[in-house]
Amino acid sequence: MFKHLSSGSLVTASCFLGLLYFGRDVLEPLALASILGLVIAPLIRAMRRVGLGQLPATLLAVVLVTTAVIGVGTVLAFQLVAVTGDLPRYRAAIRTKVATVRELTERPFARLEAELSAVAPQASSASSTAVGRRGINTVTVSPTQPLPVEIRTPRLTTRDQLARLFSMAWGPIGEAGLVLVLLIFISLEHESLRDRVIRLAGQSEVSRTMRTLGDAAQGVSRFFFSQFAVNFTFGTLIGVLLGVAGVPHAALWGALAGLMRFVPYLGVMAAGIIIALFVAAIDPGWRMAISCIVLFVALEVVVANVVEPKVYGHSSGLSPLAVILSAVFWGAMWGPVGLLLSTPLTLCLVVAGRHVRSLEPVTILLGDAPSISGGQRFYHRALSGDTYTILRDAHAYLRRASFARYCDQVLLPGLALAGADIRSGQIVGVQMTTIRSTIAVVASALTPESGPQPRRPFMRRRRRNVSLLDANLGAHLREMRETRQGRWQGSLDVPLHSVVLCAGLPSERDAILSELLVRALREAEVDARSTTLGDAGDRPGPEKAELVSTVFLPYPQEDVLEQWLAAADILRVHLPQALLATIRLPIDTSTVSQPTIERHVDMVLRSFEEALAFVMPEKTGKNLA
């Protein structure tokens, strides 16, 4: 991502930031109207499906939305006026609370000041200021000293107050009118604007531009609808609970809590503080205020951690940190309007980054999911030796899938990345040891039925395990399993055609693949065992050949093709009744022609999960269902 940065990119980004900051007077209403246009677009489409034309549907939608906003604002304004009118009744309680808070906050400092004054030397009693009999300071004025003058502002008349109020309200009213006009024209020219954007992008980018615009519109609309539903429910619950608790004007505080939740993170905190201060002011004691704070915090925790993940899902498309950063950025750029529009504006940039290469860093940094695969994540954690995180993610994955699928989607792709870096010389020494030990621990922890017995306190045995881990990870995993299950990895007194044999050449690659496949099959209660081709002492004898039903082989590499073909032919001779299959994984870089391999095996599979489905079709079908 950073390799594409250049001085030109930095200059372009600086100019863009300057345009956002200095052009906010023009860009703010335009962005607000565009976002609102995306929000009411579903309403306009619904009216058009009923039979209304574009102009009537747009005007009706704008009128309905504007009427609803003005109506809610008017009701809240009257409620706020009523609250200000009731405040004098609570003047005594407010004074008592202020005095209590002041005493609690000033007492420690007063005590500290008294202790410091007792230690410090006494100041001179003489002072340039004389104190009068009544405790009022008097100042001696010389004939040449200027007299103090106090300037008082003349009292405003009713006309002056109305003019000042009108001038204060004209700015927001004028901006709201500008946004309303822009919203109407953007909604009317929606199709035309989309065509212009597509034409501006070029004919060759039509498909990508259409996907970008569609994803942005659907993402913003879905996000705002979900947010509205959650915040409306939250505000309603707060209003009802406060009303049950006996708090005056509970509807106002519920509406305030619901509206403030549209501002990310900071809004709900501000609403909680305002409600707590009001309740503390009207109640002679502290019980109701503390109860309301606890209630508000508990409800917010439940909504933020339980309700929102279920309702939103991936509708926001942003990570929690990205929401905070976007609020800080847009708030610094555009003030309160930027704070309100921070999430939808950043969401549009993230969606565009999925289709526009130049904006891809925004999606990578601010998206709701990391832009790396499970295999890459596994490899990064293994490289740092973070076994805890790997196991935590793996256990979460295995709750909904099998170990075979985990190998196909996460473990084997991660091993492929590690192998590529090892072959290129990017991993040496300590990092290689860390990766090997991490993989050994993860494989043993995820398949405990195939893991080792508890360690015995024999130093010689431990040294041999460590040296084998450094030499051949697959052989190390197999020895750990044989320590628990015996030489033949289980009893030989089993039914005919009940054993699945995972065989491989005497190489670390084949040993790892065979051992992981054995563990994946045994995790599904398949009697799977591994063997090394060419090792005569690794076979129980020809009289046990009928126990084997299937033999799995890793797909061969170019440099061992002849050896692999010879071993496959030997398996045909010694196990004539067993099915012979090889697994060519999607991550396999072998260039050996598949028709050449198919002449020596019964079938070529593509994954561990296919191998599991082949030996246990009924159980796999139930799991998939």
XYZ file of C-alpha atoms in Angstrom:
625
model
C 0.000 0.000 0.000
C 2.746 2.453 0.985
C 4.953 1.650 -1.966
C 2.582 3.577 -4.229
C 3.003 6.777 -2.195
C 4.931 9.558 -3.870
C 5.419 13.268 -3.513
C 2.639 13.827 -6.029
C 0.238 11.724 -3.940
C 1.087 13.700 -0.823
C 0.542 17.006 -2.625
C -2.798 15.766 -3.970
C -3.906 14.644 -0.505
C -2.872 17.989 1.003
C -4.822 19.911 -1.627
C -7.837 17.675 -1.013
C -7.733 18.326 2.728
C -7.382 22.055 2.124
C -10.379 21.972 -0.217
C -12.453 20.181 2.418
C -11.559 22.707 5.106
C -11.733 25.990 3.220
C -14.633 24.941 0.975
C -16.857 23.723 3.783
C -19.390 26.522 3.280
C -20.188 25.006 -0.115
C -19.418 21.354 0.534
C -21.371 21.010 3.800
C -24.867 21.600 2.362
C -23.971 19.632 -0.770
C -22.819 16.607 1.245
C -25.793 16.841 3.595
C -28.237 17.009 0.677
C -26.530 14.081 -1.075
C -26.676 11.888 2.043
C -30.323 12.805 2.637
C -31.022 12.020 -1.012
C -29.665 8.507 -0.506
C -31.758 8.142 2.643
C -35.089 9.098 1.066
C -34.356 7.339 -2.229
C -36.156 4.112 -1.118
C -39.240 6.179 -0.191
C -39.246 7.857 -3.612
C -38.875 4.489 -5.380
C -41.787 3.082 -3.353
C -44.006 6.008 -4.382
C -43.006 5.575 -8.020
C -43.960 1.906 -7.892
C -47.401 2.993 -6.701
C -47.796 5.061 -9.877
C -46.597 8.550 -9.047
C -44.251 10.355 -11.382
C -40.732 11.447 -10.512
C -41.671 15.051 -9.653
C -44.748 14.310 -7.478
C -42.970 11.430 -5.707
C -39.928 13.590 -4.950
C -41.934 16.567 -3.708
C -44.216 14.368 -1.602
C -41.247 12.543 -0.031
C -39.464 15.811 0.751
C -42.656 17.328 2.201
C -43.254 14.283 4.402
C -39.694 14.241 5.706
C -39.626 18.007 6.261
C -42.991 17.958 8.038
C -41.841 15.151 10.305
C -38.614 16.971 11.176
C -40.388 20.289 11.811
C -43.079 18.566 13.866
C -40.597 16.748 16.065
C -38.525 19.921 16.449
C -41.567 21.963 17.435
C -42.704 19.453 20.045
C -39.210 19.281 21.512
C -38.964 23.081 21.549
C -42.203 23.390 23.543
C -41.013 20.670 25.907
C -37.744 22.533 26.397
C -39.608 25.779 27.134
C -41.694 23.913 29.696
C -38.533 22.565 31.319
C -37.038 26.057 31.609
C -40.306 27.270 33.136
C -40.224 24.531 35.767
C -36.624 25.108 36.809
C -37.439 27.875 39.365
C -39.453 25.313 41.355
C -36.301 23.262 41.811
C -34.113 26.251 42.781
C -33.703 25.132 46.400
C -32.720 21.609 45.413
C -30.271 22.958 42.855
C -28.640 25.282 45.407
C -28.337 22.449 47.922
C -26.750 20.124 45.331
C -24.345 22.832 44.150
C -23.297 23.570 47.722
C -22.792 19.877 48.440
C -20.730 19.357 45.298
C -18.687 22.476 45.999
C -18.002 21.343 49.543
C -16.931 17.896 48.399
C -14.636 19.285 45.718
C -13.193 22.243 47.656
C -12.667 20.545 51.016
C -9.536 18.551 50.021
C -7.933 21.602 48.438
C -8.790 23.812 51.433
C -7.249 21.281 53.802
C -4.143 21.073 51.618
C -3.878 24.869 51.512
C -4.206 25.091 55.303
C -1.453 22.543 55.831
C 0.831 24.336 53.377
C 0.100 27.716 55.034
C 1.018 26.299 58.436
C 4.424 25.270 57.135
C 5.133 28.292 54.916
C 6.515 31.524 56.414
C 3.961 34.106 57.360
C 3.500 36.926 54.930
C 3.957 40.542 55.908
C 0.923 42.027 57.530
C 1.479 45.280 55.736
C -0.498 45.701 52.572
C -0.884 48.369 49.997
C -4.613 47.998 50.352
C -6.328 49.193 53.474
C -9.398 47.436 54.741
C -12.282 49.472 55.847
C -14.418 48.970 58.864
C -17.011 47.048 56.962
C -14.500 44.779 55.263
C -14.562 46.728 51.991
C -11.202 47.428 50.305
C -10.420 51.124 49.823
C -7.908 52.528 47.410
C -6.076 55.804 47.941
C -6.305 57.926 44.820
C -3.736 60.593 44.075
C -4.659 63.772 42.228
C -2.775 62.611 39.152
C -4.212 59.081 39.145
C -7.037 58.507 36.586
C -10.421 57.668 37.974
C -11.731 54.142 37.260
C -14.519 54.121 34.702
C -17.116 51.355 34.268
C -18.677 50.919 30.834
C -22.171 49.480 30.814
C -23.931 48.133 27.771
C -27.248 49.868 27.161
C -30.290 47.711 27.785
C -31.698 46.216 24.600
C -35.189 47.081 23.550
C -37.710 44.506 22.356
C -37.012 45.405 18.738
C -33.266 44.991 19.258
C -33.757 41.598 20.897
C -35.974 40.400 18.042
C -33.440 41.599 15.489
C -30.621 39.840 17.294
C -32.658 36.622 17.574
C -33.545 36.791 13.862
C -29.905 37.318 12.890
C -28.871 34.307 14.983
C -31.570 32.085 13.483
C -31.088 33.263 9.909
C -27.859 31.349 9.421
C -29.215 27.878 10.290
C -32.537 28.604 8.581
C -30.804 29.752 5.403
C -28.515 26.713 5.386
C -31.485 24.412 5.989
C -33.304 26.030 3.066
C -30.265 25.591 0.833
C -30.031 21.921 1.820
C -33.749 21.482 1.093
C -33.432 23.018 -2.376
C -30.366 20.907 -3.170
C -32.142 17.799 -1.892
C -35.081 18.396 -4.226
C -32.931 18.912 -7.300
C -30.585 16.014 -6.470
C -33.590 13.715 -6.061
C -35.144 14.950 -9.303
C -31.876 14.577 -11.230
C -30.911 11.277 -9.596
C -30.904 9.249 -12.815
C -29.235 12.026 -14.782
C -26.496 12.481 -12.177
C -25.787 8.766 -12.191
C -25.454 8.760 -15.960
C -23.120 11.735 -15.813
C -20.909 10.033 -13.221
C -20.783 6.882 -15.362
C -19.874 8.891 -18.436
C -17.235 10.764 -16.467
C -15.683 7.453 -15.363
C -15.510 6.198 -18.944
C -17.211 3.479 -20.931
C -14.631 0.883 -19.926
C -15.465 1.386 -16.241
C -19.252 1.185 -16.535
C -19.630 -2.059 -14.596
C -17.317 -0.994 -11.788
C -18.932 2.447 -11.502
C -22.413 0.934 -11.358
C -21.345 -1.451 -8.585
C -19.750 1.400 -6.635
C -22.820 3.633 -6.843
C -25.157 0.766 -6.009
C -23.115 -0.397 -3.036
C -22.801 3.153 -1.691
C -26.533 3.855 -2.008
C -27.578 0.544 -0.488
C -24.954 0.744 2.272
C -25.942 4.255 3.388
C -29.680 3.536 3.162
C -29.361 0.254 5.066
C -27.156 1.852 7.694
C -29.470 4.802 8.324
C -32.565 2.592 8.467
C -30.911 0.251 10.976
C -29.594 3.193 12.985
C -33.011 4.872 13.010
C -34.703 1.678 14.234
C -32.173 1.151 17.032
C -32.101 4.790 18.155
C -35.892 5.109 18.065
C -36.231 2.010 20.235
C -33.519 3.257 22.590
C -35.149 6.678 22.987
C -38.577 5.123 23.531
C -37.263 2.829 26.263
C -35.431 5.687 27.981
C -38.569 7.840 27.903
C -40.801 5.059 29.249
C -38.385 4.078 32.027
C -37.834 7.688 33.096
C -41.601 8.230 33.110
C -42.090 5.160 35.295
C -39.378 6.497 37.625
C -41.302 9.750 37.975
C -38.934 12.058 36.096
C -40.756 15.088 34.635
C -40.750 15.602 30.851
C -39.644 12.009 30.247
C -40.677 12.222 26.578
C -38.229 15.084 26.017
C -35.334 13.173 27.547
C -36.199 10.039 25.606
C -36.259 11.986 22.345
C -33.003 13.704 23.285
C -31.338 10.331 24.000
C -32.546 8.887 20.691
C -31.461 11.906 18.642
C -28.057 12.251 20.299
C -27.233 8.617 19.489
C -26.938 9.632 15.837
C -23.679 11.337 16.815
C -21.144 8.505 17.168
C -20.119 7.730 20.745
C -20.027 11.340 21.945
C -23.756 11.926 21.472
C -24.982 9.261 23.864
C -22.453 10.386 26.486
C -23.692 13.974 26.235
C -27.329 12.845 26.494
C -26.568 10.767 29.579
C -24.795 13.685 31.281
C -27.659 16.096 30.531
C -30.293 13.669 31.853
C -28.226 12.950 34.959
C -27.793 16.684 35.699
C -31.517 17.356 35.318
C -32.521 14.457 37.559
C -29.935 15.508 40.145
C -31.355 19.043 40.066
C -34.991 18.092 40.641
C -34.497 15.410 43.305
C -33.643 16.471 46.868
C -31.460 13.387 47.320
C -29.073 11.463 45.115
C -30.895 8.161 44.848
C -32.938 8.947 41.738
C -29.952 10.479 39.918
C -27.748 7.451 40.588
C -30.566 5.087 39.598
C -31.084 6.913 36.298
C -27.360 6.871 35.539
C -27.159 3.132 36.209
C -30.261 2.536 34.093
C -28.942 4.620 31.210
C -25.510 2.976 31.244
C -26.960 -0.542 31.479
C -29.343 0.033 28.581
C -26.588 1.574 26.453
C -24.274 -1.378 27.128
C -26.983 -3.853 26.115
C -27.890 -1.926 22.958
C -24.279 -1.325 21.898
C -23.017 -4.865 22.543
C -26.060 -7.060 21.904
C -28.685 -5.267 19.819
C -26.527 -3.277 17.394
C -24.330 -6.223 16.257
C -27.500 -8.228 15.538
C -29.364 -5.415 13.768
C -26.483 -3.722 11.978
C -24.497 -6.816 11.050
C -22.113 -5.447 8.418
C -24.442 -2.620 7.411
C -22.021 0.040 8.607
C -19.009 -1.529 6.903
C -16.693 0.295 9.348
C -14.637 -0.906 12.253
C -15.343 0.673 15.682
C -11.995 2.486 15.602
C -12.807 3.814 12.128
C -16.079 5.280 13.438
C -14.207 7.189 16.145
C -11.470 8.373 13.786
C -13.997 9.485 11.194
C -15.912 11.429 13.848
C -12.711 13.174 14.944
C -11.639 13.946 11.366
C -14.940 15.215 9.990
C -15.713 17.036 13.244
C -12.416 18.917 12.945
C -13.120 19.685 9.293
C -16.782 20.693 9.363
C -17.757 21.015 13.016
C -21.122 19.646 14.221
C -22.323 18.929 10.669
C -19.185 16.916 9.994
C -19.670 15.016 13.251
C -23.203 14.091 12.187
C -22.154 13.068 8.661
C -18.895 11.371 9.664
C -20.161 7.787 9.445
C -22.035 8.005 6.107
C -19.245 10.006 4.438
C -16.584 7.540 5.571
C -18.830 4.642 4.580
C -19.056 6.022 1.039
C -15.252 6.269 0.871
C -14.854 2.693 2.152
C -17.346 1.366 -0.395
C -15.629 3.289 -3.193
C -12.285 1.849 -2.100
C -13.542 -1.659 -2.869
C -13.790 -0.728 -6.537
C -11.396 2.205 -7.020
C -7.726 1.310 -6.681
C -6.618 4.745 -5.515
C -9.036 4.571 -2.554
C -8.146 0.998 -1.603
C -5.976 2.100 1.376
C -9.073 3.718 2.926
C -10.955 0.417 2.752
C -8.021 -1.533 4.167
C -7.547 0.824 7.112
C -11.180 1.617 7.942
C -13.145 -1.433 6.729
C -15.088 -3.622 9.162
C -13.009 -6.709 8.326
C -9.268 -6.985 7.714
C -8.387 -7.381 4.037
C -6.383 -10.547 4.650
C -7.360 -14.166 4.337
C -7.524 -16.689 7.123
C -4.290 -18.252 5.919
C -2.475 -14.915 5.953
C -3.728 -14.176 9.442
C -2.599 -17.620 10.628
C 0.848 -17.139 9.097
C 1.297 -13.688 10.645
C 0.355 -14.995 14.093
C 2.580 -18.074 13.713
C 5.473 -15.861 12.635
C 5.188 -13.934 15.896
C 4.497 -17.037 17.975
C 1.033 -15.821 19.020
C -0.369 -19.265 19.774
C -3.138 -17.913 21.996
C -4.740 -15.838 19.231
C -4.431 -18.679 16.701
C -6.159 -21.116 19.060
C -8.844 -18.591 19.972
C -9.694 -17.987 16.315
C -9.451 -21.701 15.531
C -11.844 -22.719 18.299
C -14.323 -20.099 17.088
C -13.962 -21.481 13.542
C -14.348 -25.117 14.642
C -17.625 -24.362 16.390
C -19.211 -24.032 12.953
C -16.975 -26.194 10.734
C -14.802 -29.295 10.788
C -11.065 -29.514 11.279
C -10.794 -30.649 7.648
C -12.301 -27.389 6.450
C -10.091 -25.439 8.859
C -7.066 -27.105 7.255
C -8.318 -26.258 3.755
C -9.207 -22.635 4.507
C -6.687 -21.557 7.155
C -3.937 -23.959 8.194
C -2.718 -25.231 4.811
C -2.764 -21.776 3.111
C -0.774 -20.448 6.068
C 1.738 -23.294 5.717
C 2.017 -22.557 1.992
C 2.921 -18.929 2.739
C 5.490 -20.042 5.297
C 6.991 -22.539 2.840
C 7.280 -19.890 0.127
C 9.105 -17.506 2.467
C 11.396 -20.280 3.692
C 12.351 -21.237 0.135
C 13.050 -17.601 -0.720
C 15.296 -17.208 2.325
C 13.108 -14.600 4.060
C 12.657 -16.818 7.131
C 15.688 -18.233 8.896
C 16.846 -19.181 12.363
C 14.617 -18.178 15.252
C 11.563 -17.383 13.140
C 11.622 -20.826 11.526
C 11.819 -22.462 14.955
C 8.943 -20.293 16.176
C 6.737 -21.286 13.235
C 7.463 -25.002 13.681
C 6.767 -25.001 17.401
C 3.608 -22.907 16.963
C 2.187 -25.258 14.322
C 3.015 -28.291 16.485
C 1.223 -26.776 19.494
C -1.809 -25.724 17.419
C -2.186 -29.126 15.715
C -1.958 -30.937 19.055
C -4.370 -28.574 20.815
C -7.013 -28.690 18.070
C -6.964 -32.514 17.843
C -6.558 -33.604 21.470
C -7.688 -37.156 20.696
C -4.586 -37.434 18.485
C -2.252 -35.538 20.833
C 0.514 -36.831 23.044
C 0.312 -38.269 26.498
C 1.414 -36.081 29.380
C 5.104 -35.363 29.269
C 7.383 -37.767 31.072
C 10.301 -36.289 33.016
C 13.014 -37.832 30.839
C 15.445 -35.254 29.459
C 16.671 -37.603 26.747
C 13.150 -38.038 25.328
C 12.560 -34.291 25.306
C 15.751 -33.585 23.425
C 14.871 -36.146 20.802
C 11.445 -34.534 20.283
C 12.971 -31.083 19.884
C 15.545 -32.276 17.360
C 12.853 -34.112 15.399
C 10.695 -30.965 15.411
C 13.561 -29.006 13.896
C 14.183 -31.682 11.253
C 10.675 -32.774 10.208
C 7.508 -31.228 11.600
C 5.250 -33.934 10.172
C 7.356 -36.728 11.659
C 7.313 -34.905 15.006
C 3.495 -34.699 14.961
C 3.286 -38.368 14.026
C 5.609 -39.423 16.852
C 3.493 -37.434 19.304
C 0.454 -39.393 18.156
C 2.237 -42.758 18.204
C 3.316 -42.089 21.793
C -0.360 -42.169 22.725
C -1.758 -44.729 20.286
C 1.078 -47.224 19.933
C 3.346 -48.347 17.084
C 0.572 -49.054 14.601
C -1.383 -45.965 15.725
C -4.126 -48.158 17.079
C -5.195 -51.738 17.356
C -4.948 -54.059 14.362
C -7.917 -56.060 15.599
C -10.439 -54.029 13.587
C -13.044 -54.902 10.932
C -11.984 -55.414 7.311
C -11.831 -52.303 5.088
C -12.172 -49.962 8.097
C -8.737 -48.310 8.004
C -7.899 -45.231 5.905
C -4.192 -44.990 5.151
C -2.507 -41.637 4.544
C 0.826 -42.341 2.855
C 3.591 -40.037 1.682
C 7.150 -39.935 0.521
C 9.939 -39.448 3.120
C 9.859 -35.635 2.869
C 8.699 -32.989 5.300
C 6.001 -31.763 2.935
C 4.380 -35.181 2.539
C 4.779 -35.940 6.240
C 2.951 -32.721 7.265
C 0.122 -33.207 4.744
C -0.346 -36.866 5.691
C -0.326 -36.175 9.416
C -2.793 -33.276 9.175
C -5.109 -35.375 7.025
C -4.951 -38.194 9.576
C -5.897 -35.779 12.347
C -8.733 -34.308 10.271
C -10.151 -37.784 9.578
C -9.722 -39.002 13.158
C -11.466 -35.859 14.393
C -14.476 -37.133 12.402
C -14.125 -40.597 14.014
C -12.458 -42.236 11.007
C -9.776 -44.857 11.762
C -7.042 -43.050 9.828
C -3.359 -43.900 10.077
C -0.231 -42.643 8.368
C 2.778 -44.358 6.850
C 5.944 -43.431 5.008
C 6.400 -44.974 1.558
C 9.558 -46.983 1.208
C 9.841 -47.745 4.932
C 9.534 -51.544 5.204
C 9.382 -51.447 8.993
C 6.378 -49.148 8.843
C 3.992 -51.870 7.589
C 2.399 -54.556 9.815
C 2.560 -57.232 7.113
C 0.726 -58.451 4.019
C -1.862 -60.364 6.063
C -3.279 -57.027 7.265
C -3.721 -55.574 3.771
C -7.467 -56.236 3.774
C -7.943 -53.867 6.690
C -7.274 -50.870 4.424
C -10.165 -49.437 2.405
C -8.646 -46.228 1.044
C -5.168 -44.803 0.578
C -4.599 -41.049 0.254
C -1.425 -39.664 -1.295
C -0.272 -36.026 -1.516
C -0.021 -34.732 -5.076
C 3.592 -35.169 -6.304
C 6.157 -32.464 -6.992
C 8.147 -32.430 -10.243
C 11.461 -33.465 -8.678
C 10.041 -36.646 -7.089
C 7.583 -37.653 -9.795
C 9.336 -40.891 -10.733
C 9.678 -41.922 -7.107
C 6.017 -41.106 -6.490
C 4.821 -43.116 -9.498
C 6.886 -46.109 -8.413
C 5.487 -45.898 -4.882
C 1.918 -45.675 -6.221
C 2.473 -48.825 -8.312
C 3.842 -50.638 -5.255
C 0.741 -49.673 -3.297
C -1.365 -51.141 -6.084
C 0.453 -54.439 -5.691
C 0.380 -54.630 -1.884
C -3.143 -53.211 -1.429
C -5.058 -54.446 -4.482
C -8.512 -54.027 -2.897
C -7.977 -50.474 -1.600
C -9.011 -47.347 -3.471
C -6.059 -45.106 -4.298
C -6.650 -41.329 -4.296
C -4.436 -38.279 -4.366
C -5.270 -34.779 -3.094
C -4.258 -31.839 -5.263
C -4.801 -28.809 -3.059
C -5.614 -25.396 -4.592
C -2.455 -24.016 -2.978
C -0.294 -26.711 -4.606
C 2.272 -25.242 -6.993
C 3.105 -28.536 -8.702
C 3.181 -28.436 -12.510
C 2.832 -32.203 -12.970
C 0.139 -32.974 -15.526
C -3.017 -34.318 -13.899
C -3.782 -36.872 -16.686
C -0.395 -38.466 -15.939
C -1.375 -38.895 -12.290
C -4.904 -40.098 -13.077
C -3.476 -43.182 -14.848
C -1.990 -44.365 -11.538
C -4.781 -43.507 -9.077
C -8.526 -44.032 -8.901
C -9.392 -40.364 -8.350
C -7.944 -36.906 -7.784
C -9.521 -34.871 -4.977
C -9.186 -31.132 -4.338
C -9.300 -30.734 -0.547
C -9.250 -32.428 2.811
C -12.991 -31.843 3.051
C -13.521 -33.810 -0.181
C -11.447 -36.619 1.291
C -13.603 -36.609 4.418
C -16.764 -36.601 2.313
C -15.418 -39.525 0.288
C -14.817 -41.789 3.292
C -17.837 -40.590 5.304
C -20.485 -39.341 2.848
C -23.452 -39.736 5.218
C -21.959 -37.781 8.121
C -20.584 -35.068 5.866
C -23.952 -34.648 4.170
C -25.658 -34.180 7.541
C -23.074 -31.589 8.606
C -23.507 -29.650 5.380
C -27.274 -29.761 5.781
